[in-house]
């Protein structure tokens, strides 16, 4: 099967940047230059997370190159040119502006390492891997994706920023792969959920990054990080979003020690963590898996719109739980505060935090006691256990709920 894409030369020795999806699974890669000369290329390395790849040709001469510019300096409204081979039309140039920056969800899909520049310059099939250049001819993005119902340009094109590409390119050329740092935690990628969690913990809305889950045996766990800790700084730099945290950690050298400031139960402390290899420490995200149990709990109406039940010895055995502690969510009312927050049947509530008040939930009565203390309009954090459908492993995380 033949696949067509675009790339551009970034080193006179013949190194070419393009998209991962252009060369993925290719058995033979051919490159045609502007002078119509053709060369078989060697794949140097590819990174699916950023959708970038580097190939190399042996032209026997120094090749002209495009300079990679500083994508951080790009402003919304800046004029840009998109260059590529849409529908096999070589060296087509279209123009437009930067429509937006920092787009992280394209067509409903999210990738932690992709934060796109959006442009209305026409980008079509065949443009993938081509340069998006500014008015001084510097590459500030690599054309990667479009949103269109017809697969033709609808004015919604997306380019990976050049600053991201530079980091990936350097690693691919040096080692043929991209290695990223990791510490083994999970956190919310939803700014609204983050703000609610911060308020529930009695902190200001932009308090930092709330740790939802700590991978057992990972660098964070070994250092003493707990679920519920709020990361506010790393090596003195303020951390206010998950993307900022990921950028610092992922770009840190494996084996390096970082100093992480956390807020735990209203008290700040600094914890040293040794960076690990992200691929080795990251855990699979939990997915919901409920038992075949039709018991609808005690039947009492909850402020949150849920019903809970005690965990029986049969459930402990069936669900492979360590104990009967917690309140099992047996049903969630449609359009309730709980449903809106993402609470699902099959979760187990183990802790409730409402500002300065903290409740350990070992029984249904413990949960009811915590619920009686909840006030209308208050943001409350629930620590819940949820089972991974693939591994049957139970993991804890926080869910923020606004009390109606």
CSV table of N, CA and C in Angstrom, one decimal, residues 133 318 366:
chain,number,residue,atom,x,y,z
A,133,UNK,N,5.5,27.6,8.1
A,133,UNK,CA,6.6,28.6,8.3
A,133,UNK,C,6.1,30.0,8.6
A,318,UNK,N,-15.5,-11.9,45.5
A,318,UNK,CA,-15.8,-11.7,44.1
A,318,UNK,C,-15.0,-10.6,43.5
A,366,UNK,N,-20.3,5.6,58.1
A,366,UNK,CA,-19.2,6.6,58.0
A,366,UNK,C,-19.5,7.6,56.8
